[in-house]
Amino acid sequence: APALDAHRLRADFAVFDEIVDGRPVAYLDSASSTQKPRQVLDRMRHFYEHEYANVHRGVYRLAERATEGYESARRTVAAFVNAPSEREVIFTRSTTEALNLVAYAWGLDNLGPGDVVVVSELEHHANFVPWQYVASRTGASFRHIPIDDAGELQLEALETLAGEGTIKVVATGLISNSLGTINPVERIAAWAHEQGAIMVVDAAQAAPHRAVDVQALGCDFLAFSSHKLCGPSGVGALWGRRDLLEAMSPFNLGGEMIRSVGLDRTTFNELPYKFEAGTPAIAEAVGFGAAVDYVSAVGLEAIERHEHEITVYAMGRLGELGFVRLFGPPVERRAGIISFAVEGVHPHDVAQVLDWEGVAVRAGHHCTQPLMARLGVAATTRASFYLYSLPEEVDRLVDGLHKVKRSLG
Ligand code: PMP
C-alpha cells in the first residue's frame, strides 16, 4: 500500500486551518474522539438537504431514498469488518450501547450461578461495568485476565480461570485505550470457544486504525464507534453472529423492532431491526458510512503504518526525557497511544500547561480505573495519534513537556 501523506489529508480537516496563538492545534487526543473530514460533513449535509425522511416506513420516494442511504451505510460498515451478512450489523448509539446490548440481551438469559464472566484488567469501563453488573444480577462470577507490569495480558492465568466454573463469556478489547496494548484476541477467542464461551470484542480503538476482520478474529460479537473513525458521534455498530442474535431477547423495545403488537402479545421483527427500536440516528449512520469510505480510501494498512512511525518517533523522543515515565508495552506491540507521567506533576496540570502551548492531550483515568489501580496511579496523561498526526506535533508535545518541567516540576 502507498504511504499516507498526512499533510495532504489535513487539508480535508477544517479544524487544522484554525490558528490559535499563531499555530494550529496539535491534536493528540484522537483515542478520545477524532476530527471530521469535509467528505463526511458534506455527505451528511447532502443527506439532510436531499434525501432526508424517516427510514423503513414511508412509501413515498424521499423515504425510500432515506432508507437506501441508511441501509447502504449498513452494507459499508458490514463490509468494513468482513461481516458475513449485513443483517448481522446493528446500528447502536455507540460502543458503550453495543456492549450493553450484548451484556443485557445475551447475559440476562444465559448467565447464572456457577457461570463465569471473564474480562481483562485493562478493559475500558464500557466492556467491564456492564459485565460486572449483569454477572452480579444473575449470580455469575466475574473474573479478569490480569496484566503484567508492561500492561500486557497474562494468558497463563487462563488455566486458573478455567477451574473456577463454567466460562460463559470472555470480553476483551483489541487495543487498550489507555496503554495502546494490542491484545492477542484471536488466541483468546480460540480459548473462549474451547470453554464453550462466547467471545465479545471491543474494537473501539482498533477498527479505526487497522484492518479488523470478524471472521479472522473468530469472535462472536464486535463493537465500535463512528466518532473515533472520522465519523459523527451518536452512532456505533455491533456485529454479532446471526444464530446468537436470532436466539437473543431484544434489548430496547418500541417502534420498528416489532412484527406485530397485540393487547396480549408482541412478536419481534427480523434482524437487524429487532435490535433497532425507535427512530435511529439516521444521518449519523449515513455519516458513519461516509467515514468508513474515507478511512478505507486512505487505507487501513497505510494508517497503521503511519501511526506506527509516529509512535516509534514519539516513544523515542519521550524516552529521552529523564523526567517522563512511559507506561505500557514496547512499541512493537502497541498502537498509536502513549500514556505517561511527568515526575512530580499531576497529570491534569501537565495537560493544562500543554494546552497553553496549543497541545491537546487527555489527562485522567481514561475510563480504566482497574488498570490505573494496577499501575499504582490515579491518572495518566495520554497522547494518541491518527491519520492526520504529524511528527511536528510530537515535537511540540516534547517542547511543552520541557515547559511543564521548568514551571511545575
Ligand atoms: N472501549 C474503548 C476501548 C474505548 O476507547 C471507548 C471510548 N473511549 C469506548 C469503549 C467507549 O466508546 P463510546 O464512548 O463511543 O461508547
Coordinates of N, CA and C in Angstrom, one line a residue, residues 210-348:
R210 N -6.7 -0.1 12.1 CA -6.1 -1.2 11.4 C -7.2 -2.1 10.9
A211 N -6.9 -3.0 9.9 CA -7.9 -3.8 9.4 C -8.5 -4.8 10.4
V212 N -9.8 -4.8 10.6 CA -10.4 -5.7 11.6 C -11.4 -6.6 10.8
D213 N -11.2 -7.9 11.0 CA -12.0 -8.9 10.3 C -12.6 -9.8 11.3
V214 N -13.9 -9.7 11.4 CA -14.6 -10.5 12.5 C -14.4 -12.0 12.3
Q215 N -14.3 -12.4 11.0 CA -14.2 -13.9 10.7 C -12.8 -14.3 11.1
A216 N -11.8 -13.5 10.8 CA -10.4 -13.9 11.1 C -10.2 -13.9 12.6
L217 N -10.8 -13.0 13.3 CA -10.6 -12.9 14.7 C -11.3 -14.1 15.4
G218 N -12.3 -14.6 14.8 CA -13.1 -15.8 15.3 C -13.9 -15.4 16.6
C219 N -14.4 -14.1 16.6 CA -15.2 -13.7 17.7 C -16.7 -13.9 17.4
D220 N -17.5 -13.6 18.4 CA -19.0 -13.7 18.3 C -19.7 -12.4 18.2
F221 N -19.1 -11.4 18.9 CA -19.6 -10.0 18.9 C -18.5 -9.1 18.8
L222 N -18.7 -7.9 18.1 CA -17.6 -6.9 18.0 C -18.3 -5.6 17.9
A223 N -17.8 -4.6 18.7 CA -18.4 -3.3 18.8 C -17.4 -2.2 18.4
F224 N -17.8 -1.1 17.8 CA -17.0 0.1 17.6 C -17.9 1.3 17.4
S225 N -17.2 2.5 17.5 CA -18.0 3.8 17.4 C -17.5 4.6 16.2
S226 N -18.5 5.3 15.6 CA -18.2 6.1 14.4 C -17.3 7.3 14.8
H227 N -17.5 7.9 16.0 CA -16.8 9.1 16.3 C -15.3 9.0 16.5
K228 N -14.9 7.8 16.6 CA -13.4 7.6 16.7 C -12.8 7.2 15.4
L229 N -13.6 7.3 14.3 CA -13.3 6.8 13.0 C -13.6 7.9 12.0
C230 N -13.4 9.2 12.4 CA -13.7 10.3 11.5 C -15.2 10.6 11.2
G231 N -16.0 9.8 11.9 CA -17.5 10.0 11.7 C -18.1 10.8 12.8
P232 N -19.4 11.0 12.7 CA -20.2 11.7 13.7 C -20.3 10.9 15.0
S233 N -20.6 11.6 16.1 CA -20.9 11.0 17.3 C -22.4 10.6 17.3
G234 N -22.8 9.7 18.2 CA -24.2 9.3 18.3 C -24.6 8.1 17.6
V235 N -23.6 7.4 17.0 CA -23.8 6.2 16.3 C -22.6 5.3 16.4
G236 N -22.9 4.0 16.5 CA -21.9 3.0 16.6 C -22.4 1.7 15.9
A237 N -21.6 0.6 16.0 CA -22.1 -0.6 15.3 C -21.8 -1.8 16.3
L238 N -22.7 -2.7 16.2 CA -22.5 -4.0 16.8 C -22.6 -5.1 15.7
W239 N -21.5 -5.9 15.5 CA -21.7 -7.0 14.7 C -21.9 -8.2 15.6
G240 N -22.8 -9.1 15.3 CA -22.9 -10.3 16.1 C -23.2 -11.5 15.2
R241 N -22.9 -12.7 15.6 CA -23.1 -13.9 14.8 C -24.7 -14.1 14.8
R242 N -25.1 -14.4 13.6 CA -26.5 -14.4 13.3 C -27.3 -15.4 14.2
D243 N -26.8 -16.6 14.4 CA -27.5 -17.5 15.3 C -27.7 -17.0 16.7
L244 N -26.6 -16.3 17.2 CA -26.7 -15.8 18.5 C -27.7 -14.6 18.6
L245 N -27.6 -13.7 17.6 CA -28.6 -12.6 17.6 C -30.0 -13.1 17.4
E246 N -30.2 -14.1 16.6 CA -31.6 -14.6 16.4 C -32.2 -15.2 17.7
A247 N -31.3 -15.9 18.5 CA -31.8 -16.5 19.7 C -32.0 -15.5 20.8
M248 N -31.4 -14.3 20.7 CA -31.4 -13.4 21.8 C -32.8 -12.6 22.0
S249 N -33.0 -12.3 23.2 CA -34.2 -11.4 23.5 C -33.8 -10.0 23.0
P250 N -34.8 -9.2 22.8 CA -34.5 -7.8 22.4 C -33.9 -7.0 23.6
F251 N -33.3 -5.9 23.3 CA -32.7 -5.0 24.3 C -33.6 -3.8 24.6
N252 N -33.8 -3.0 23.6 CA -34.7 -1.9 23.7 C -36.0 -2.3 23.0
L253 N -37.1 -1.8 23.5 CA -38.4 -2.2 22.9 C -39.2 -0.9 22.5
G254 N -40.0 -1.1 21.5 CA -40.8 0.1 21.0 C -41.1 -0.1 19.5
G255 N -41.1 1.1 18.8 CA -41.4 1.0 17.4 C -40.3 0.4 16.6
E256 N -40.5 0.0 15.4 CA -39.5 -0.6 14.5 C -39.1 -2.0 14.8
M257 N -39.0 -2.3 16.0 CA -38.4 -3.6 16.4 C -39.4 -4.7 16.5
I258 N -40.7 -4.4 16.2 CA -41.8 -5.4 16.3 C -42.2 -5.9 15.0
R259 N -42.8 -7.1 15.0 CA -43.5 -7.6 13.9 C -45.0 -7.3 14.0
S260 N -45.6 -7.7 15.2 CA -47.0 -7.3 15.4 C -47.2 -7.1 16.9
V261 N -48.0 -6.2 17.2 CA -48.3 -5.9 18.6 C -49.8 -6.1 18.9
G262 N -50.1 -6.9 19.9 CA -51.5 -7.0 20.3 C -51.6 -6.7 21.8
L263 N -52.8 -6.7 22.3 CA -53.0 -6.4 23.7 C -52.4 -7.4 24.6
D264 N -52.4 -8.7 24.1 CA -51.8 -9.8 24.9 C -50.4 -10.1 24.5
R265 N -50.0 -9.8 23.3 CA -48.7 -10.4 22.9 C -48.1 -9.6 21.8
T266 N -46.7 -9.5 21.8 CA -46.0 -8.8 20.8 C -44.9 -9.8 20.2
T267 N -44.8 -9.8 18.9 CA -43.7 -10.5 18.3 C -42.7 -9.6 17.7
F268 N -41.5 -10.1 17.5 CA -40.4 -9.2 17.2 C -40.0 -9.3 15.7
N269 N -39.4 -8.2 15.2 CA -39.0 -8.1 13.8 C -37.8 -9.0 13.6
E270 N -37.4 -9.1 12.3 CA -36.2 -9.9 12.0 C -35.0 -9.0 12.2
L271 N -33.8 -9.7 12.0 CA -32.6 -8.9 12.1 C -32.4 -8.0 10.9
P272 N -31.8 -6.9 11.1 CA -31.2 -6.3 12.4 C -32.2 -5.5 13.1
Y273 N -33.5 -5.4 12.6 CA -34.4 -4.4 13.1 C -34.8 -4.7 14.5
K274 N -34.8 -6.0 14.9 CA -35.2 -6.4 16.2 C -34.4 -5.6 17.3
F275 N -33.2 -5.2 16.9 CA -32.3 -4.5 17.9 C -32.2 -3.0 17.6
E276 N -33.1 -2.5 16.8 CA -33.0 -1.1 16.5 C -34.4 -0.4 16.8
A277 N -34.7 -0.3 18.0 CA -36.0 0.2 18.4 C -36.0 1.7 18.2
G278 N -37.1 2.3 17.7 CA -37.3 3.7 17.6 C -36.6 4.3 16.4
T279 N -36.7 5.6 16.2 CA -36.0 6.2 15.1 C -34.5 6.2 15.3
P280 N -33.7 5.7 14.4 CA -32.3 5.6 14.7 C -31.6 7.0 14.4
A281 N -30.3 7.0 14.6 CA -29.6 8.2 14.2 C -29.3 8.1 12.7
I282 N -30.2 8.6 11.9 CA -30.2 8.3 10.5 C -29.1 9.0 9.8
A283 N -29.0 10.3 9.9 CA -28.0 11.0 9.1 C -26.6 10.6 9.7
E284 N -26.5 10.3 11.0 CA -25.3 9.9 11.6 C -24.8 8.6 11.1
A285 N -25.8 7.7 10.9 CA -25.4 6.4 10.3 C -24.8 6.6 8.9
V286 N -25.5 7.5 8.1 CA -25.0 7.8 6.8 C -23.6 8.4 6.8
G287 N -23.4 9.3 7.8 CA -22.1 9.9 8.0 C -21.0 8.8 8.4
F288 N -21.5 7.9 9.2 CA -20.6 6.8 9.6 C -20.1 6.0 8.4
G289 N -21.1 5.7 7.5 CA -20.7 5.0 6.2 C -19.7 5.9 5.4
A290 N -19.9 7.2 5.4 CA -19.0 8.0 4.6 C -17.6 8.0 5.3
A291 N -17.6 8.0 6.6 CA -16.3 7.9 7.3 C -15.6 6.6 7.1
V292 N -16.3 5.5 7.0 CA -15.7 4.2 6.7 C -15.1 4.3 5.3
D293 N -15.9 4.9 4.3 CA -15.4 5.1 3.0 C -14.1 5.9 3.0
Y294 N -14.1 7.0 3.8 CA -12.9 7.9 3.8 C -11.7 7.1 4.3
V295 N -11.8 6.5 5.5 CA -10.6 5.8 6.0 C -10.2 4.6 5.1
S296 N -11.2 4.0 4.5 CA -10.9 2.9 3.6 C -10.1 3.4 2.4
A297 N -10.5 4.6 1.9 CA -9.8 5.1 0.7 C -8.4 5.5 1.1
V298 N -8.2 6.0 2.3 CA -6.8 6.3 2.8 C -6.0 5.0 2.9
G299 N -6.7 4.0 3.4 CA -6.1 2.6 3.5 C -5.8 2.3 4.9
L300 N -6.3 1.2 5.4 CA -6.1 0.8 6.8 C -4.6 0.5 7.1
E301 N -4.0 -0.2 6.1 CA -2.6 -0.5 6.2 C -1.7 0.7 6.3
A302 N -2.0 1.7 5.4 CA -1.3 2.9 5.4 C -1.5 3.7 6.7
I303 N -2.7 3.7 7.3 CA -3.0 4.3 8.5 C -2.2 3.7 9.7
E304 N -2.2 2.3 9.7 CA -1.5 1.6 10.7 C 0.0 1.9 10.7
R305 N 0.6 1.9 9.4 CA 2.0 2.2 9.3 C 2.4 3.6 9.7
H306 N 1.5 4.5 9.3 CA 1.8 5.9 9.6 C 1.7 6.1 11.2
E307 N 0.8 5.6 11.8 CA 0.7 5.7 13.3 C 1.8 5.0 14.0
H308 N 2.2 3.9 13.4 CA 3.4 3.2 14.0 C 4.6 4.0 13.9
E309 N 4.8 4.7 12.7 CA 6.0 5.5 12.6 C 6.0 6.7 13.6
I310 N 4.9 7.3 13.7 CA 4.8 8.4 14.7 C 5.0 7.9 16.1
T311 N 4.4 6.7 16.4 CA 4.6 6.2 17.8 C 6.0 5.9 18.1
V312 N 6.7 5.3 17.1 CA 8.2 5.0 17.3 C 8.9 6.3 17.6
Y313 N 8.6 7.3 16.8 CA 9.3 8.6 16.9 C 8.9 9.2 18.3
A314 N 7.7 9.2 18.7 CA 7.2 9.8 20.0 C 7.8 9.0 21.2
M315 N 7.8 7.7 21.1 CA 8.4 6.9 22.2 C 9.9 7.2 22.3
G316 N 10.6 7.4 21.2 CA 12.0 7.7 21.2 C 12.2 9.0 21.9
R317 N 11.5 10.0 21.4 CA 11.7 11.4 22.0 C 11.3 11.5 23.4
L318 N 10.1 10.9 23.8 CA 9.7 11.0 25.2 C 10.6 10.2 26.1
G319 N 11.2 9.1 25.5 CA 12.1 8.2 26.2 C 13.4 8.9 26.6
E320 N 13.7 10.0 25.9 CA 14.9 10.7 26.2 C 14.7 11.7 27.3
L321 N 13.5 11.9 27.7 CA 13.2 12.9 28.8 C 13.4 12.2 30.1
G322 N 14.4 12.5 30.9 CA 14.6 11.8 32.2 C 13.5 12.0 33.1
F323 N 12.6 13.0 33.0 CA 11.6 13.3 34.0 C 10.2 12.7 33.5
V324 N 10.2 11.9 32.4 CA 8.9 11.4 32.0 C 9.0 9.9 32.1
R325 N 7.9 9.3 32.7 CA 7.8 7.8 32.8 C 6.8 7.4 31.8
L326 N 7.1 6.4 30.9 CA 6.2 5.9 30.0 C 5.5 4.6 30.5
F327 N 4.2 4.5 30.3 CA 3.5 3.2 30.7 C 3.3 2.4 29.5
G328 N 3.1 1.1 29.7 CA 2.6 0.3 28.6 C 3.7 -0.5 27.9
P329 N 3.3 -1.3 26.9 CA 4.2 -2.3 26.2 C 5.3 -1.6 25.3
P330 N 6.3 -2.4 24.9 CA 7.2 -1.8 23.9 C 6.5 -1.5 22.6
V331 N 7.1 -0.6 21.8 CA 6.5 0.0 20.7 C 6.1 -1.1 19.6
E332 N 6.8 -2.2 19.6 CA 6.4 -3.2 18.6 C 5.0 -3.8 18.9
R333 N 4.6 -3.7 20.1 CA 3.3 -4.4 20.4 C 2.3 -3.4 20.9
R334 N 2.4 -2.1 20.4 CA 1.4 -1.1 20.8 C 0.9 -0.3 19.6
A335 N -0.3 0.1 19.7 CA -0.9 1.0 18.7 C -0.5 2.5 19.0
G336 N -1.1 3.4 18.4 CA -0.7 4.8 18.5 C -1.2 5.6 19.7
I337 N -0.9 5.0 20.9 CA -1.4 5.6 22.1 C -0.3 5.5 23.1
I338 N 0.0 6.7 23.8 CA 1.1 6.7 24.8 C 0.6 7.4 26.1
S339 N 0.6 6.6 27.1 CA 0.3 7.2 28.5 C 1.6 7.4 29.2
F340 N 1.7 8.5 29.9 CA 2.9 8.8 30.6 C 2.7 9.7 31.8
A341 N 3.7 9.8 32.7 CA 3.7 10.6 33.9 C 4.8 11.5 33.8
V342 N 4.6 12.7 34.3 CA 5.8 13.7 34.5 C 6.1 13.7 36.0
E343 N 7.3 13.4 36.3 CA 7.7 13.4 37.7 C 7.3 14.6 38.5
G344 N 6.6 14.3 39.5 CA 6.2 15.4 40.5 C 5.1 16.3 40.0
V345 N 4.5 16.1 38.8 CA 3.4 17.0 38.3 C 2.1 16.2 38.1
H346 N 1.0 16.7 38.6 CA -0.2 16.0 38.4 C -0.6 16.0 36.9
P347 N -1.1 14.8 36.4 CA -1.5 14.7 35.0 C -2.4 15.8 34.5
H348 N -3.3 16.3 35.3 CA -4.2 17.4 34.9 C -3.4 18.7 34.7

